[in-house]
Amino acid sequence: MIALADCNNFYASCERVFNPALKNKPLIVLSNNDGCVIARSNEAKAIGIRMGEPVFKAKKLIVENNVNVFSTNFALYGDMSKRVMSLLSNMSPDIEIYSIDEAFMDFSGIQDCFKLASEMRETVIKHTGIPISIGIAKTKTLTKVANHYAKRHTKEGVYVLDNKNQINSILKSMPVSKLWGIGSRYARMLNGYGINSAFDFISLDESWVLKKMTIMGLKIQQELKGKPRISINTSLSPKKNICTSRSFGVKVTQLQSLKESISSHAARCAEKLRLEKGCARYVSVIIKTNPFSESEEYYHGYKTMSFNTPTNDTIDIVSAAESLLKSIYKKEFVYKKSGVIVGDIIPQNQIQLNMFDIDEKRIKRDKLNSAVDLINQAVGRNTVHIGSQGIARKWQLKQEKLSPCYTTKWDDLLKVGC
DNA sequence: TCTGGGGTCCTAGGACCC
DNA sequence: TCTGGGGTCCTAGGACCC
């Protein structure tokens, strides 16, 4: 079994720990520049303040209900997170810290999962003051469902989801949009086909799900049916990219101030990279204008610089940003919004295979077998390509009678018996 | 007589998560 | 007037190497 511990309203709960007078009172935490609501206490949720809502839109509710408003304090939240995670890992060493307020734990071999989880929950509350919920099930995706249920429908804050009837009845009452891995785009698409509950989703044909939602969608579906497809990763893996981004609170009208922002973002990014003991392969500067503005045209542009690692090259990010601006505006800098710098450290890793048409017996049998192995691995990790740009396509063009297999699609893999 | 085969790295966008 | 910041993985290729 796998357990998922999730802190309730984490940022809001952190603020409350240091200000007990706020108990049972509505409280929200705002994003950078006090722009959006990013955490709400239960009381604030009940009033109707929405997640991600801009503060100016929620102003009326905030004032009328005397809501306590906090700016973010990430130093505090990071510190509280460390304390919670350390308590959990003392009680269950096989732990994957998934986010600042969530952790998956490997409960295999545990006799009484409910008892252990209840003890964890009490320990965390006692030592940190942060309330948590724990969901337990056979797969990661089901622990998410169990956790969702534990938060809303149990007194204990712990729920073990291991019975088929229970699973089905909860999935029937759960909108498909609430599933882990199904965001707004997929939810809209599914609703368009009349798929509304999570139970509707698991009833779908697997090949349809694969076609419409890639391998990620299929994994979610299989996990909901109790087949583990997303493994628990208990070792710390190095970052694959590092990003420093900030929106400006006000309109930027001077090139000089933009240059200064870009310099400081670049410095902060490099600092994070050194902490990771990482080395960048490419660096991008991204600039966007205000996507919410109706009076101005929206621009989104980026400029990337690549280099071999390790490198001692000096990169002039500021001039790169300047040339980016010129290229997206096709004119001298006027003003617009938002500056970002991104460093992508390790490129994606894809598996590629070359095969030919099965009727012409040009597929090598040993390759087909190893393809199956690779595909099995790939289901857990990457993408398998059968055929590749070079060879198979050349055959297709020059030797039509051989009708080579050139595909990157799962359907075709299934056709050849993989 | 036939015309490769096995790779690495990069690009750029789309979806998702907390 | 004011709309977060930090990440992950997948797709569908293209360029290039020996």
PDB file of N, CA and C in Angstrom, chain A residues 128-216:
ATOM      1  N   THR A 128       3.977  20.258  15.337  1.00  0.00           N
ATOM      2  CA  THR A 128       4.079  21.425  14.449  1.00  0.00           C
ATOM      3  C   THR A 128       2.826  22.293  14.455  1.00  0.00           C
ATOM      4  N   GLY A 129       1.710  21.731  14.874  1.00  0.00           N
ATOM      5  CA  GLY A 129       0.453  22.484  14.817  1.00  0.00           C
ATOM      6  C   GLY A 129      -0.203  22.463  13.448  1.00  0.00           C
ATOM      7  N   ILE A 130       0.409  21.769  12.496  1.00  0.00           N
ATOM      8  CA  ILE A 130      -0.151  21.721  11.133  1.00  0.00           C
ATOM      9  C   ILE A 130      -1.066  20.501  10.997  1.00  0.00           C
ATOM     10  N   PRO A 131      -2.337  20.714  10.644  1.00  0.00           N
ATOM     11  CA  PRO A 131      -3.224  19.567  10.422  1.00  0.00           C
ATOM     12  C   PRO A 131      -2.928  18.890   9.083  1.00  0.00           C
ATOM     13  N   ILE A 132      -2.912  17.579   9.079  1.00  0.00           N
ATOM     14  CA  ILE A 132      -2.689  16.868   7.817  1.00  0.00           C
ATOM     15  C   ILE A 132      -3.765  15.799   7.612  1.00  0.00           C
ATOM     16  N   SER A 133      -3.901  15.373   6.352  1.00  0.00           N
ATOM     17  CA  SER A 133      -4.800  14.268   6.014  1.00  0.00           C
ATOM     18  C   SER A 133      -3.976  13.197   5.331  1.00  0.00           C
ATOM     19  N   ILE A 134      -4.372  11.939   5.554  1.00  0.00           N
ATOM     20  CA  ILE A 134      -3.620  10.854   4.930  1.00  0.00           C
ATOM     21  C   ILE A 134      -4.575   9.906   4.213  1.00  0.00           C
ATOM     22  N   GLY A 135      -4.274   9.669   2.939  1.00  0.00           N
ATOM     23  CA  GLY A 135      -5.044   8.715   2.141  1.00  0.00           C
ATOM     24  C   GLY A 135      -4.172   7.512   1.822  1.00  0.00           C
ATOM     25  N   ILE A 136      -4.771   6.318   1.911  1.00  0.00           N
ATOM     26  CA  ILE A 136      -3.994   5.093   1.696  1.00  0.00           C
ATOM     27  C   ILE A 136      -4.694   4.235   0.647  1.00  0.00           C
ATOM     28  N   ALA A 137      -3.906   3.745  -0.322  1.00  0.00           N
ATOM     29  CA  ALA A 137      -4.480   2.900  -1.381  1.00  0.00           C
ATOM     30  C   ALA A 137      -3.357   2.155  -2.097  1.00  0.00           C
ATOM     31  N   LYS A 138      -3.748   1.415  -3.139  1.00  0.00           N
ATOM     32  CA  LYS A 138      -2.769   0.583  -3.841  1.00  0.00           C
ATOM     33  C   LYS A 138      -1.898   1.349  -4.829  1.00  0.00           C
ATOM     34  N   THR A 139      -2.395   2.452  -5.386  1.00  0.00           N
ATOM     35  CA  THR A 139      -1.616   3.212  -6.367  1.00  0.00           C
ATOM     36  C   THR A 139      -1.605   4.688  -5.979  1.00  0.00           C
ATOM     37  N   LYS A 140      -0.653   5.403  -6.545  1.00  0.00           N
ATOM     38  CA  LYS A 140      -0.528   6.824  -6.214  1.00  0.00           C
ATOM     39  C   LYS A 140      -1.798   7.599  -6.543  1.00  0.00           C
ATOM     40  N   THR A 141      -2.342   7.337  -7.724  1.00  0.00           N
ATOM     41  CA  THR A 141      -3.541   8.071  -8.145  1.00  0.00           C
ATOM     42  C   THR A 141      -4.702   7.778  -7.195  1.00  0.00           C
ATOM     43  N   LEU A 142      -4.816   6.519  -6.734  1.00  0.00           N
ATOM     44  CA  LEU A 142      -5.882   6.201  -5.772  1.00  0.00           C
ATOM     45  C   LEU A 142      -5.623   6.825  -4.397  1.00  0.00           C
ATOM     46  N   THR A 143      -4.352   7.000  -4.027  1.00  0.00           N
ATOM     47  CA  THR A 143      -4.109   7.668  -2.728  1.00  0.00           C
ATOM     48  C   THR A 143      -4.581   9.114  -2.795  1.00  0.00           C
ATOM     49  N   LYS A 144      -4.494   9.703  -3.994  1.00  0.00           N
ATOM     50  CA  LYS A 144      -4.996  11.072  -4.168  1.00  0.00           C
ATOM     51  C   LYS A 144      -6.502  11.109  -3.931  1.00  0.00           C
ATOM     52  N   VAL A 145      -7.186  10.104  -4.475  1.00  0.00           N
ATOM     53  CA  VAL A 145      -8.635  10.013  -4.288  1.00  0.00           C
ATOM     54  C   VAL A 145      -8.944   9.798  -2.801  1.00  0.00           C
ATOM     55  N   ALA A 146      -8.196   8.895  -2.183  1.00  0.00           N
ATOM     56  CA  ALA A 146      -8.415   8.587  -0.765  1.00  0.00           C
ATOM     57  C   ALA A 146      -8.167   9.824   0.095  1.00  0.00           C
ATOM     58  N   ASN A 147      -7.145  10.581  -0.263  1.00  0.00           N
ATOM     59  CA  ASN A 147      -6.816  11.777   0.506  1.00  0.00           C
ATOM     60  C   ASN A 147      -7.928  12.823   0.381  1.00  0.00           C
ATOM     61  N   HIS A 148      -8.397  12.984  -0.824  1.00  0.00           N
ATOM     62  CA  HIS A 148      -9.504  13.905  -1.108  1.00  0.00           C
ATOM     63  C   HIS A 148     -10.712  13.550  -0.229  1.00  0.00           C
ATOM     64  N   TYR A 149     -10.968  12.255  -0.143  1.00  0.00           N
ATOM     65  CA  TYR A 149     -12.096  11.771   0.660  1.00  0.00           C
ATOM     66  C   TYR A 149     -11.838  11.979   2.153  1.00  0.00           C
ATOM     67  N   ALA A 150     -10.625  11.668   2.582  1.00  0.00           N
ATOM     68  CA  ALA A 150     -10.258  11.811   4.005  1.00  0.00           C
ATOM     69  C   ALA A 150     -10.462  13.248   4.471  1.00  0.00           C
ATOM     70  N   LYS A 151     -10.083  14.199   3.637  1.00  0.00           N
ATOM     71  CA  LYS A 151     -10.193  15.632   3.986  1.00  0.00           C
ATOM     72  C   LYS A 151     -11.639  16.072   4.165  1.00  0.00           C
ATOM     73  N   ARG A 152     -12.503  15.572   3.307  1.00  0.00           N
ATOM     74  CA  ARG A 152     -13.877  16.089   3.282  1.00  0.00           C
ATOM     75  C   ARG A 152     -14.885  15.266   4.073  1.00  0.00           C
ATOM     76  N   HIS A 153     -14.665  13.964   4.138  1.00  0.00           N
ATOM     77  CA  HIS A 153     -15.735  13.123   4.669  1.00  0.00           C
ATOM     78  C   HIS A 153     -15.370  12.280   5.892  1.00  0.00           C
ATOM     79  N   THR A 154     -14.218  12.513   6.499  1.00  0.00           N
ATOM     80  CA  THR A 154     -13.909  11.718   7.682  1.00  0.00           C
ATOM     81  C   THR A 154     -13.558  12.644   8.846  1.00  0.00           C
ATOM     82  N   LYS A 155     -13.808  12.151  10.025  1.00  0.00           N
ATOM     83  CA  LYS A 155     -13.438  12.897  11.227  1.00  0.00           C
ATOM     84  C   LYS A 155     -11.960  12.691  11.524  1.00  0.00           C
ATOM     85  N   GLU A 156     -11.514  11.472  11.236  1.00  0.00           N
ATOM     86  CA  GLU A 156     -10.153  11.087  11.610  1.00  0.00           C
ATOM     87  C   GLU A 156      -9.094  11.712  10.712  1.00  0.00           C
ATOM     88  N   GLY A 157      -9.471  12.134   9.504  1.00  0.00           N
ATOM     89  CA  GLY A 157      -8.477  12.689   8.576  1.00  0.00           C
ATOM     90  C   GLY A 157      -7.614  11.624   7.945  1.00  0.00           C
ATOM     91  N   VAL A 158      -8.029  10.362   8.097  1.00  0.00           N
ATOM     92  CA  VAL A 158      -7.278   9.241   7.515  1.00  0.00           C
ATOM     93  C   VAL A 158      -8.282   8.336   6.829  1.00  0.00           C
ATOM     94  N   TYR A 159      -7.942   7.880   5.611  1.00  0.00           N
ATOM     95  CA  TYR A 159      -8.886   6.975   4.934  1.00  0.00           C
ATOM     96  C   TYR A 159      -8.129   5.913   4.148  1.00  0.00           C
ATOM     97  N   VAL A 160      -8.531   4.675   4.371  1.00  0.00           N
ATOM     98  CA  VAL A 160      -7.929   3.561   3.632  1.00  0.00           C
ATOM     99  C   VAL A 160      -8.911   3.136   2.546  1.00  0.00           C
ATOM    100  N   LEU A 161      -8.456   3.217   1.310  1.00  0.00           N
ATOM    101  CA  LEU A 161      -9.324   2.903   0.171  1.00  0.00           C
ATOM    102  C   LEU A 161      -8.816   1.620  -0.484  1.00  0.00           C
ATOM    103  N   ASP A 162      -9.427   0.474  -0.090  1.00  0.00           N
ATOM    104  CA  ASP A 162      -8.876  -0.764  -0.635  1.00  0.00           C
ATOM    105  C   ASP A 162      -9.958  -1.729  -1.102  1.00  0.00           C
ATOM    106  N   ASN A 163     -11.202  -1.290  -1.023  1.00  0.00           N
ATOM    107  CA  ASN A 163     -12.296  -2.171  -1.376  1.00  0.00           C
ATOM    108  C   ASN A 163     -12.915  -1.706  -2.695  1.00  0.00           C
ATOM    109  N   LYS A 164     -13.123  -2.650  -3.584  1.00  0.00           N
ATOM    110  CA  LYS A 164     -13.574  -2.313  -4.945  1.00  0.00           C
ATOM    111  C   LYS A 164     -14.895  -1.533  -4.957  1.00  0.00           C
ATOM    112  N   ASN A 165     -15.833  -1.955  -4.105  1.00  0.00           N
ATOM    113  CA  ASN A 165     -17.123  -1.257  -4.069  1.00  0.00           C
ATOM    114  C   ASN A 165     -16.982   0.179  -3.585  1.00  0.00           C
ATOM    115  N   GLN A 166     -16.116   0.330  -2.562  1.00  0.00           N
ATOM    116  CA  GLN A 166     -15.849   1.673  -2.040  1.00  0.00           C
ATOM    117  C   GLN A 166     -15.251   2.546  -3.133  1.00  0.00           C
ATOM    118  N   ILE A 167     -14.267   1.983  -3.823  1.00  0.00           N
ATOM    119  CA  ILE A 167     -13.578   2.737  -4.876  1.00  0.00           C
ATOM    120  C   ILE A 167     -14.597   3.195  -5.909  1.00  0.00           C
ATOM    121  N   ASN A 168     -15.407   2.257  -6.394  1.00  0.00           N
ATOM    122  CA  ASN A 168     -16.378   2.612  -7.423  1.00  0.00           C
ATOM    123  C   ASN A 168     -17.369   3.658  -6.949  1.00  0.00           C
ATOM    124  N   SER A 169     -17.817   3.524  -5.696  1.00  0.00           N
ATOM    125  CA  SER A 169     -18.838   4.477  -5.264  1.00  0.00           C
ATOM    126  C   SER A 169     -18.220   5.867  -5.092  1.00  0.00           C
ATOM    127  N   ILE A 170     -16.969   5.941  -4.639  1.00  0.00           N
ATOM    128  CA  ILE A 170     -16.340   7.265  -4.531  1.00  0.00           C
ATOM    129  C   ILE A 170     -16.088   7.853  -5.920  1.00  0.00           C
ATOM    130  N   LEU A 171     -15.624   7.010  -6.841  1.00  0.00           N
ATOM    131  CA  LEU A 171     -15.340   7.513  -8.195  1.00  0.00           C
ATOM    132  C   LEU A 171     -16.620   8.007  -8.876  1.00  0.00           C
ATOM    133  N   LYS A 172     -17.744   7.375  -8.545  1.00  0.00           N
ATOM    134  CA  LYS A 172     -19.010   7.799  -9.147  1.00  0.00           C
ATOM    135  C   LYS A 172     -19.405   9.195  -8.688  1.00  0.00           C
ATOM    136  N   SER A 173     -19.032   9.527  -7.441  1.00  0.00           N
ATOM    137  CA  SER A 173     -19.446  10.832  -6.921  1.00  0.00           C
ATOM    138  C   SER A 173     -18.389  11.910  -7.169  1.00  0.00           C
ATOM    139  N   MET A 174     -17.295  11.529  -7.835  1.00  0.00           N
ATOM    140  CA  MET A 174     -16.194  12.479  -8.009  1.00  0.00           C
ATOM    141  C   MET A 174     -16.161  12.993  -9.446  1.00  0.00           C
ATOM    142  N   PRO A 175     -16.188  14.324  -9.641  1.00  0.00           N
ATOM    143  CA  PRO A 175     -16.101  14.842 -11.009  1.00  0.00           C
ATOM    144  C   PRO A 175     -14.737  14.482 -11.605  1.00  0.00           C
ATOM    145  N   VAL A 176     -14.723  14.182 -12.890  1.00  0.00           N
ATOM    146  CA  VAL A 176     -13.481  13.760 -13.528  1.00  0.00           C
ATOM    147  C   VAL A 176     -12.407  14.844 -13.419  1.00  0.00           C
ATOM    148  N   SER A 177     -12.843  16.097 -13.343  1.00  0.00           N
ATOM    149  CA  SER A 177     -11.890  17.216 -13.270  1.00  0.00           C
ATOM    150  C   SER A 177     -11.102  17.228 -11.964  1.00  0.00           C
ATOM    151  N   LYS A 178     -11.585  16.495 -10.941  1.00  0.00           N
ATOM    152  CA  LYS A 178     -10.881  16.482  -9.658  1.00  0.00           C
ATOM    153  C   LYS A 178      -9.757  15.451  -9.627  1.00  0.00           C
ATOM    154  N   LEU A 179      -9.670  14.635 -10.658  1.00  0.00           N
ATOM    155  CA  LEU A 179      -8.634  13.601 -10.659  1.00  0.00           C
ATOM    156  C   LEU A 179      -7.251  14.203 -10.845  1.00  0.00           C
ATOM    157  N   TRP A 180      -6.284  13.583 -10.218  1.00  0.00           N
ATOM    158  CA  TRP A 180      -4.880  13.978 -10.338  1.00  0.00           C
ATOM    159  C   TRP A 180      -4.439  13.722 -11.776  1.00  0.00           C
ATOM    160  N   GLY A 181      -3.953  14.732 -12.443  1.00  0.00           N
ATOM    161  CA  GLY A 181      -3.487  14.540 -13.820  1.00  0.00           C
ATOM    162  C   GLY A 181      -4.498  14.937 -14.876  1.00  0.00           C
ATOM    163  N   ILE A 182      -5.725  15.222 -14.455  1.00  0.00           N
ATOM    164  CA  ILE A 182      -6.739  15.710 -15.392  1.00  0.00           C
ATOM    165  C   ILE A 182      -6.950  17.188 -15.104  1.00  0.00           C
ATOM    166  N   GLY A 183      -6.431  18.012 -15.979  1.00  0.00           N
ATOM    167  CA  GLY A 183      -6.557  19.457 -15.790  1.00  0.00           C
ATOM    168  C   GLY A 183      -7.759  19.988 -16.541  1.00  0.00           C
ATOM    169  N   SER A 184      -7.794  21.312 -16.690  1.00  0.00           N
ATOM    170  CA  SER A 184      -8.996  21.919 -17.258  1.00  0.00           C
ATOM    171  C   SER A 184      -9.199  21.524 -18.722  1.00  0.00           C
ATOM    172  N   ARG A 185      -8.108  21.407 -19.490  1.00  0.00           N
ATOM    173  CA  ARG A 185      -8.254  21.071 -20.913  1.00  0.00           C
ATOM    174  C   ARG A 185      -8.860  19.687 -21.116  1.00  0.00           C
ATOM    175  N   TYR A 186      -8.260  18.710 -20.419  1.00  0.00           N
ATOM    176  CA  TYR A 186      -8.756  17.345 -20.566  1.00  0.00           C
ATOM    177  C   TYR A 186     -10.175  17.224 -20.011  1.00  0.00           C
ATOM    178  N   ALA A 187     -10.442  17.926 -18.902  1.00  0.00           N
ATOM    179  CA  ALA A 187     -11.778  17.855 -18.310  1.00  0.00           C
ATOM    180  C   ALA A 187     -12.821  18.360 -19.307  1.00  0.00           C
ATOM    181  N   ARG A 188     -12.499  19.459 -19.976  1.00  0.00           N
ATOM    182  CA  ARG A 188     -13.431  20.028 -20.954  1.00  0.00           C
ATOM    183  C   ARG A 188     -13.641  19.041 -22.105  1.00  0.00           C
ATOM    184  N   MET A 189     -12.541  18.452 -22.560  1.00  0.00           N
ATOM    185  CA  MET A 189     -12.629  17.497 -23.669  1.00  0.00           C
ATOM    186  C   MET A 189     -13.517  16.312 -23.261  1.00  0.00           C
ATOM    187  N   LEU A 190     -13.251  15.770 -22.072  1.00  0.00           N
ATOM    188  CA  LEU A 190     -14.005  14.597 -21.610  1.00  0.00           C
ATOM    189  C   LEU A 190     -15.484  14.929 -21.423  1.00  0.00           C
ATOM    190  N   ASN A 191     -15.753  16.078 -20.813  1.00  0.00           N
ATOM    191  CA  ASN A 191     -17.149  16.493 -20.620  1.00  0.00           C
ATOM    192  C   ASN A 191     -17.865  16.580 -21.963  1.00  0.00           C
ATOM    193  N   GLY A 192     -17.130  17.016 -22.975  1.00  0.00           N
ATOM    194  CA  GLY A 192     -17.688  17.110 -24.322  1.00  0.00           C
ATOM    195  C   GLY A 192     -18.139  15.752 -24.857  1.00  0.00           C
ATOM    196  N   TYR A 193     -17.517  14.690 -24.368  1.00  0.00           N
ATOM    197  CA  TYR A 193     -17.912  13.341 -24.777  1.00  0.00           C
ATOM    198  C   TYR A 193     -18.881  12.714 -23.769  1.00  0.00           C
ATOM    199  N   GLY A 194     -19.362  13.512 -22.839  1.00  0.00           N
ATOM    200  CA  GLY A 194     -20.313  13.003 -21.861  1.00  0.00           C
ATOM    201  C   GLY A 194     -19.663  12.257 -20.699  1.00  0.00           C
ATOM    202  N   ILE A 195     -18.347  12.418 -20.554  1.00  0.00           N
ATOM    203  CA  ILE A 195     -17.635  11.768 -19.450  1.00  0.00           C
ATOM    204  C   ILE A 195     -17.560  12.774 -18.310  1.00  0.00           C
ATOM    205  N   ASN A 196     -18.363  12.570 -17.284  1.00  0.00           N
ATOM    206  CA  ASN A 196     -18.422  13.562 -16.216  1.00  0.00           C
ATOM    207  C   ASN A 196     -17.814  13.098 -14.899  1.00  0.00           C
ATOM    208  N   SER A 197     -18.045  11.852 -14.517  1.00  0.00           N
ATOM    209  CA  SER A 197     -17.496  11.390 -13.242  1.00  0.00           C
ATOM    210  C   SER A 197     -16.209  10.604 -13.474  1.00  0.00           C
ATOM    211  N   ALA A 198     -15.458  10.426 -12.390  1.00  0.00           N
ATOM    212  CA  ALA A 198     -14.230   9.641 -12.467  1.00  0.00           C
ATOM    213  C   ALA A 198     -14.563   8.196 -12.846  1.00  0.00           C
ATOM    214  N   PHE A 199     -15.761   7.757 -12.451  1.00  0.00           N
ATOM    215  CA  PHE A 199     -16.179   6.395 -12.803  1.00  0.00           C
ATOM    216  C   PHE A 199     -16.433   6.276 -14.310  1.00  0.00           C
ATOM    217  N   ASP A 200     -17.043   7.299 -14.896  1.00  0.00           N
ATOM    218  CA  ASP A 200     -17.212   7.316 -16.364  1.00  0.00           C
ATOM    219  C   ASP A 200     -15.848   7.156 -17.025  1.00  0.00           C
ATOM    220  N   PHE A 201     -14.860   7.840 -16.468  1.00  0.00           N
ATOM    221  CA  PHE A 201     -13.520   7.822 -17.063  1.00  0.00           C
ATOM    222  C   PHE A 201     -12.894   6.432 -17.031  1.00  0.00           C
ATOM    223  N   ILE A 202     -13.036   5.716 -15.900  1.00  0.00           N
ATOM    224  CA  ILE A 202     -12.409   4.380 -15.863  1.00  0.00           C
ATOM    225  C   ILE A 202     -13.161   3.374 -16.725  1.00  0.00           C
ATOM    226  N   SER A 203     -14.387   3.696 -17.104  1.00  0.00           N
ATOM    227  CA  SER A 203     -15.142   2.780 -17.965  1.00  0.00           C
ATOM    228  C   SER A 203     -14.755   2.920 -19.435  1.00  0.00           C
ATOM    229  N   LEU A 204     -13.958   3.940 -19.759  1.00  0.00           N
ATOM    230  CA  LEU A 204     -13.599   4.174 -21.168  1.00  0.00           C
ATOM    231  C   LEU A 204     -12.646   3.110 -21.703  1.00  0.00           C
ATOM    232  N   ASP A 205     -12.708   2.914 -23.006  1.00  0.00           N
ATOM    233  CA  ASP A 205     -11.815   1.998 -23.695  1.00  0.00           C
ATOM    234  C   ASP A 205     -10.365   2.514 -23.596  1.00  0.00           C
ATOM    235  N   GLU A 206      -9.440   1.624 -23.242  1.00  0.00           N
ATOM    236  CA  GLU A 206      -8.059   2.057 -23.017  1.00  0.00           C
ATOM    237  C   GLU A 206      -7.413   2.677 -24.253  1.00  0.00           C
ATOM    238  N   SER A 207      -7.688   2.103 -25.425  1.00  0.00           N
ATOM    239  CA  SER A 207      -7.021   2.637 -26.615  1.00  0.00           C
ATOM    240  C   SER A 207      -7.545   4.031 -26.968  1.00  0.00           C
ATOM    241  N   TRP A 208      -8.807   4.273 -26.631  1.00  0.00           N
ATOM    242  CA  TRP A 208      -9.375   5.612 -26.850  1.00  0.00           C
ATOM    243  C   TRP A 208      -8.667   6.626 -25.943  1.00  0.00           C
ATOM    244  N   VAL A 209      -8.487   6.231 -24.676  1.00  0.00           N
ATOM    245  CA  VAL A 209      -7.830   7.110 -23.711  1.00  0.00           C
ATOM    246  C   VAL A 209      -6.399   7.397 -24.163  1.00  0.00           C
ATOM    247  N   LEU A 210      -5.732   6.351 -24.652  1.00  0.00           N
ATOM    248  CA  LEU A 210      -4.354   6.514 -25.119  1.00  0.00           C
ATOM    249  C   LEU A 210      -4.290   7.507 -26.267  1.00  0.00           C
ATOM    250  N   LYS A 211      -5.219   7.364 -27.188  1.00  0.00           N
ATOM    251  CA  LYS A 211      -5.221   8.218 -28.373  1.00  0.00           C
ATOM    252  C   LYS A 211      -5.517   9.671 -28.010  1.00  0.00           C
ATOM    253  N   LYS A 212      -6.461   9.861 -27.113  1.00  0.00           N
ATOM    254  CA  LYS A 212      -6.905  11.222 -26.799  1.00  0.00           C
ATOM    255  C   LYS A 212      -6.041  11.913 -25.748  1.00  0.00           C
ATOM    256  N   MET A 213      -5.415  11.106 -24.865  1.00  0.00           N
ATOM    257  CA  MET A 213      -4.762  11.743 -23.719  1.00  0.00           C
ATOM    258  C   MET A 213      -3.331  11.275 -23.491  1.00  0.00           C
ATOM    259  N   THR A 214      -2.746  10.676 -24.510  1.00  0.00           N
ATOM    260  CA  THR A 214      -1.369  10.167 -24.453  1.00  0.00           C
ATOM    261  C   THR A 214      -1.197   9.123 -23.336  1.00  0.00           C
ATOM    262  N   ILE A 215       0.007   8.713 -23.185  1.00  0.00           N
ATOM    263  CA  ILE A 215       0.340   7.682 -22.204  1.00  0.00           C
ATOM    264  C   ILE A 215       0.020   8.143 -20.770  1.00  0.00           C
ATOM    265  N   MET A 216       0.042   9.459 -20.545  1.00  0.00           N
ATOM    266  CA  MET A 216      -0.247   9.982 -19.208  1.00  0.00           C
ATOM    267  C   MET A 216      -1.688   9.675 -18.812  1.00  0.00           C
TER     268      MET A 216
END
